[in-house]
Amino acid sequence: IYAYRPESYREYQGISIYEVNNHVYAITSTYLWGFTILDITDSNNIRIVKEIDFSNFVIDGCNLKNKVFTFDIVTDYPYAYATLATYRTSQGTEYDHRGVLVLNLTDLNNIKMNLVEFPSTRYCEWHSGDPAPARITKSGNRIVINNDDNGIEVYTITSPGQLDYTTGISMPSSSCCNAITSTPLGRLFVGSRTGDCSIFMFDGLR
């Protein structure tokens, strides 16, 4: 077991591993802080190679630093797909943006980010825990995120790094979708953290 502790505080959440040029990297969602990329090729010499925050993340003229957060991430190099949710105190304001954040990791010195939002008509109210979306999974050309009591949101990768919102899928009224995972063949599992704590299964995600 190896441990690594950064010099300054970070709230590490979702993590995804990718390899390029004989190096192994871990990219982590760090909540309000954005993202951290670590070179983990040598377990005895783990080092941060890039930190990406939301200092200059502006949408519709609004700087979203400390207004949005990221909780989970998946990679399909050279792209990463991460959840982006609005912090509960900013929901319902001009800072309220939710969806999937696409990161181009080709050049670590110039990482580009693009938010693909889902319709505001699908927004859910915050009740407890971390606001949605906070979970993400990828299967084939589909990206799926949780949306609490509104179910899940489905996106389609139309070409590498290009993401289109496809549809929302609602669950039984007692459900609050949280954990999600998928298989390579397109079977999706969604866990509810309220009601009877059911696990829902979908076939044909791809």
Tab-separated table of C-alpha atoms in Angstrom:
chain	number	residue	atom	x	y	z
A	1	ILE	CA	0.000	0.000	0.000
A	2	TYR	CA	1.391	3.382	-1.015
A	3	ALA	CA	0.239	6.741	0.307
A	4	TYR	CA	0.613	10.246	-1.066
A	5	ARG	CA	-0.285	13.502	0.639
A	6	PRO	CA	-0.194	16.860	-1.188
A	7	GLU	CA	1.340	19.925	0.394
A	8	SER	CA	-1.979	21.779	0.479
A	9	TYR	CA	-5.516	20.597	1.236
A	10	ARG	CA	-7.496	18.892	-1.513
A	11	GLU	CA	-10.744	16.970	-1.287
A	12	TYR	CA	-10.075	13.974	-3.489
A	13	GLN	CA	-13.158	12.287	-4.907
A	14	GLY	CA	-13.415	10.291	-8.164
A	15	ILE	CA	-10.233	9.050	-9.794
A	16	SER	CA	-9.409	7.625	-13.209
A	17	ILE	CA	-6.163	6.096	-14.501
A	18	TYR	CA	-4.736	6.484	-17.981
A	19	GLU	CA	-1.438	5.746	-19.724
A	20	VAL	CA	0.462	7.732	-22.347
A	21	ASN	CA	4.105	7.696	-23.504
A	22	ASN	CA	5.056	4.957	-21.026
A	23	HIS	CA	3.757	7.005	-18.103
A	24	VAL	CA	0.800	6.168	-15.871
A	25	TYR	CA	-1.326	9.083	-14.707
A	26	ALA	CA	-4.142	9.484	-12.225
A	27	ILE	CA	-6.604	12.307	-12.721
A	28	THR	CA	-8.795	13.093	-9.734
A	29	SER	CA	-11.850	15.236	-9.190
A	30	THR	CA	-11.100	17.505	-6.257
A	31	TYR	CA	-14.547	18.966	-5.577
A	32	LEU	CA	-14.493	22.798	-5.483
A	33	TRP	CA	-10.766	22.775	-6.300
A	34	GLY	CA	-11.160	21.280	-9.779
A	35	PHE	CA	-8.786	18.511	-10.859
A	36	THR	CA	-5.342	17.178	-10.009
A	37	ILE	CA	-3.226	15.055	-12.359
A	38	LEU	CA	-0.500	12.919	-10.803
A	39	ASP	CA	2.257	10.901	-12.423
A	40	ILE	CA	2.064	7.560	-10.610
A	41	THR	CA	4.459	5.631	-12.860
A	42	ASP	CA	6.918	5.191	-9.996
A	43	SER	CA	5.064	4.421	-6.771
A	44	ASN	CA	8.040	5.735	-4.810
A	45	ASN	CA	8.015	9.044	-6.627
A	46	ILE	CA	4.406	10.122	-7.083
A	47	ARG	CA	4.216	13.727	-8.166
A	48	ILE	CA	1.653	16.300	-9.216
A	49	VAL	CA	2.095	17.284	-12.841
A	50	LYS	CA	-0.952	19.518	-13.219
A	51	GLU	CA	-3.640	21.195	-11.151
A	52	ILE	CA	-6.704	22.577	-12.891
A	53	ASP	CA	-8.982	24.872	-10.937
A	54	PHE	CA	-12.064	26.859	-11.843
A	55	SER	CA	-10.448	30.291	-11.402
A	56	ASN	CA	-11.018	31.267	-15.027
A	57	PHE	CA	-13.995	29.056	-15.740
A	58	VAL	CA	-16.594	31.493	-17.075
A	59	ILE	CA	-19.986	30.636	-18.576
A	60	ASP	CA	-22.462	33.300	-19.708
A	61	GLY	CA	-20.271	35.955	-18.123
A	62	CYS	CA	-20.282	34.283	-14.693
A	63	ASN	CA	-17.069	33.119	-13.029
A	64	LEU	CA	-17.952	29.737	-11.538
A	65	LYS	CA	-15.092	29.452	-9.034
A	66	ASN	CA	-16.514	28.231	-5.687
A	67	LYS	CA	-19.942	27.952	-7.326
A	68	VAL	CA	-19.570	24.554	-9.003
A	69	PHE	CA	-17.787	21.332	-8.116
A	70	THR	CA	-16.687	18.078	-9.694
A	71	PHE	CA	-17.079	14.732	-7.972
A	72	ASP	CA	-16.375	11.920	-10.425
A	73	ILE	CA	-14.425	11.364	-13.655
A	74	VAL	CA	-13.716	8.795	-16.377
A	75	THR	CA	-11.019	8.875	-19.050
A	76	ASP	CA	-10.757	7.808	-22.659
A	77	TYR	CA	-7.421	9.399	-23.518
A	78	PRO	CA	-6.877	12.049	-24.738
A	79	TYR	CA	-10.237	13.021	-23.245
A	80	ALA	CA	-11.708	12.910	-19.773
A	81	TYR	CA	-15.372	13.265	-18.864
A	82	ALA	CA	-16.293	14.616	-15.435
A	83	THR	CA	-19.417	15.522	-13.522
A	84	LEU	CA	-20.076	19.207	-12.960
A	85	ALA	CA	-22.692	20.213	-10.403
A	86	THR	CA	-23.714	23.456	-8.758
A	87	TYR	CA	-22.872	23.911	-5.100
A	88	ARG	CA	-26.110	23.922	-3.117
A	89	THR	CA	-25.882	27.618	-2.102
A	90	SER	CA	-25.702	28.645	-5.776
A	91	GLN	CA	-28.546	26.519	-7.100
A	92	GLY	CA	-31.299	28.543	-8.720
A	93	THR	CA	-28.959	31.457	-9.417
A	94	GLU	CA	-27.132	32.632	-12.537
A	95	TYR	CA	-24.281	30.324	-11.472
A	96	ASP	CA	-26.405	27.187	-11.803
A	97	HIS	CA	-24.836	24.998	-14.499
A	98	ARG	CA	-24.929	21.195	-14.512
A	99	GLY	CA	-23.726	18.505	-16.862
A	100	VAL	CA	-20.609	16.770	-18.161
A	101	LEU	CA	-17.298	18.588	-18.393
A	102	VAL	CA	-15.097	17.403	-21.277
A	103	LEU	CA	-11.343	17.856	-20.768
A	104	ASN	CA	-8.769	17.592	-23.548
A	105	LEU	CA	-5.612	16.194	-21.935
A	106	THR	CA	-3.413	16.223	-25.038
A	107	ASP	CA	-1.289	19.141	-23.807
A	108	LEU	CA	-0.935	19.329	-20.023
A	109	ASN	CA	0.157	22.942	-20.364
A	110	ASN	CA	-3.018	23.885	-22.170
A	111	ILE	CA	-5.911	21.724	-20.998
A	112	LYS	CA	-9.168	22.801	-22.568
A	113	MET	CA	-12.528	22.304	-20.853
A	114	ASN	CA	-15.997	22.326	-22.379
A	115	LEU	CA	-19.238	21.917	-20.438
A	116	VAL	CA	-22.101	20.052	-22.084
A	117	GLU	CA	-25.154	20.813	-19.990
A	118	PHE	CA	-28.391	18.913	-19.687
A	119	PRO	CA	-31.706	20.815	-19.874
A	120	SER	CA	-32.576	22.928	-16.838
A	121	THR	CA	-36.045	21.361	-16.953
A	122	ARG	CA	-34.312	18.201	-15.709
A	123	TYR	CA	-32.678	19.915	-12.718
A	124	CYS	CA	-33.563	18.413	-9.355
A	125	GLU	CA	-33.740	20.110	-5.979
A	126	TRP	CA	-31.033	19.428	-3.429
A	127	HIS	CA	-32.211	17.413	-0.413
A	128	SER	CA	-29.114	15.978	1.248
A	129	GLY	CA	-25.622	14.803	0.442
A	130	ASP	CA	-23.714	16.067	-2.575
A	131	PRO	CA	-25.863	17.698	-5.276
A	132	ALA	CA	-26.170	15.867	-8.585
A	133	PRO	CA	-24.528	15.014	-10.814
A	134	ALA	CA	-21.917	13.309	-8.669
A	135	ARG	CA	-21.447	9.962	-10.453
A	136	ILE	CA	-20.437	9.146	-14.013
A	137	THR	CA	-19.853	6.048	-16.114
A	138	LYS	CA	-18.885	5.323	-19.721
A	139	SER	CA	-19.848	2.376	-21.896
A	140	GLY	CA	-19.015	2.433	-25.586
A	141	ASN	CA	-20.106	5.801	-26.924
A	142	ARG	CA	-22.448	6.531	-24.009
A	143	ILE	CA	-21.794	8.695	-20.953
A	144	VAL	CA	-24.289	8.486	-18.097
A	145	ILE	CA	-24.528	10.658	-14.980
A	146	ASN	CA	-26.806	10.434	-11.951
A	147	ASN	CA	-29.474	13.063	-11.350
A	148	ASP	CA	-30.844	12.162	-7.914
A	149	ASP	CA	-34.650	12.004	-7.831
A	150	ASN	CA	-34.877	12.819	-11.546
A	151	GLY	CA	-33.092	9.584	-12.476
A	152	ILE	CA	-30.170	9.626	-14.906
A	153	GLU	CA	-28.963	11.694	-17.856
A	154	VAL	CA	-27.574	10.032	-20.987
A	155	TYR	CA	-25.062	11.546	-23.419
A	156	THR	CA	-23.659	10.275	-26.723
A	157	ILE	CA	-20.038	10.634	-27.830
A	158	THR	CA	-20.533	11.537	-31.504
A	159	SER	CA	-16.780	11.724	-32.163
A	160	PRO	CA	-13.742	11.769	-29.852
A	161	GLY	CA	-14.211	14.603	-27.378
A	162	GLN	CA	-17.561	15.629	-28.886
A	163	LEU	CA	-20.521	15.039	-26.597
A	164	ASP	CA	-24.242	15.497	-27.237
A	165	TYR	CA	-26.999	15.330	-24.660
A	166	THR	CA	-29.336	12.466	-25.590
A	167	THR	CA	-32.088	11.950	-23.012
A	168	GLY	CA	-33.100	11.784	-19.381
A	169	ILE	CA	-34.536	8.631	-17.843
A	170	SER	CA	-36.735	8.903	-14.771
A	171	MET	CA	-36.989	6.308	-12.025
A	172	PRO	CA	-39.812	5.352	-9.637
A	173	SER	CA	-40.874	8.324	-7.512
A	174	SER	CA	-39.299	6.916	-4.323
A	175	SER	CA	-35.845	6.653	-5.907
A	176	CYS	CA	-32.865	8.961	-5.627
A	177	CYS	CA	-30.188	7.810	-8.054
A	178	ASN	CA	-26.641	7.932	-6.793
A	179	ALA	CA	-24.116	5.189	-7.612
A	180	ILE	CA	-23.907	4.119	-11.248
A	181	THR	CA	-21.669	1.715	-13.140
A	182	SER	CA	-21.749	-0.006	-16.504
A	183	THR	CA	-20.286	-3.002	-18.298
A	184	PRO	CA	-18.380	-2.914	-21.620
A	185	LEU	CA	-21.363	-4.562	-23.315
A	186	GLY	CA	-23.734	-1.782	-22.316
A	187	ARG	CA	-25.478	-3.025	-19.197
A	188	LEU	CA	-26.056	-0.179	-16.733
A	189	PHE	CA	-26.579	-0.501	-12.969
A	190	VAL	CA	-28.016	2.390	-10.961
A	191	GLY	CA	-28.309	2.441	-7.174
A	192	SER	CA	-30.910	4.419	-5.238
A	193	ARG	CA	-30.046	5.817	-1.813
A	194	THR	CA	-33.656	6.421	-0.704
A	195	GLY	CA	-36.891	4.476	-0.650
A	196	ASP	CA	-36.181	0.749	-0.720
A	197	CYS	CA	-32.550	1.342	-1.848
A	198	SER	CA	-33.129	-0.553	-5.085
A	199	ILE	CA	-30.582	-1.322	-7.786
A	200	PHE	CA	-31.936	-0.746	-11.307
A	201	MET	CA	-30.527	-2.508	-14.366
A	202	PHE	CA	-30.733	-1.321	-17.965
A	203	ASP	CA	-29.783	-3.268	-21.064
A	204	GLY	CA	-28.836	-1.831	-24.427
A	205	LEU	CA	-26.983	1.271	-23.224
A	206	ARG	CA	-24.764	1.121	-26.302
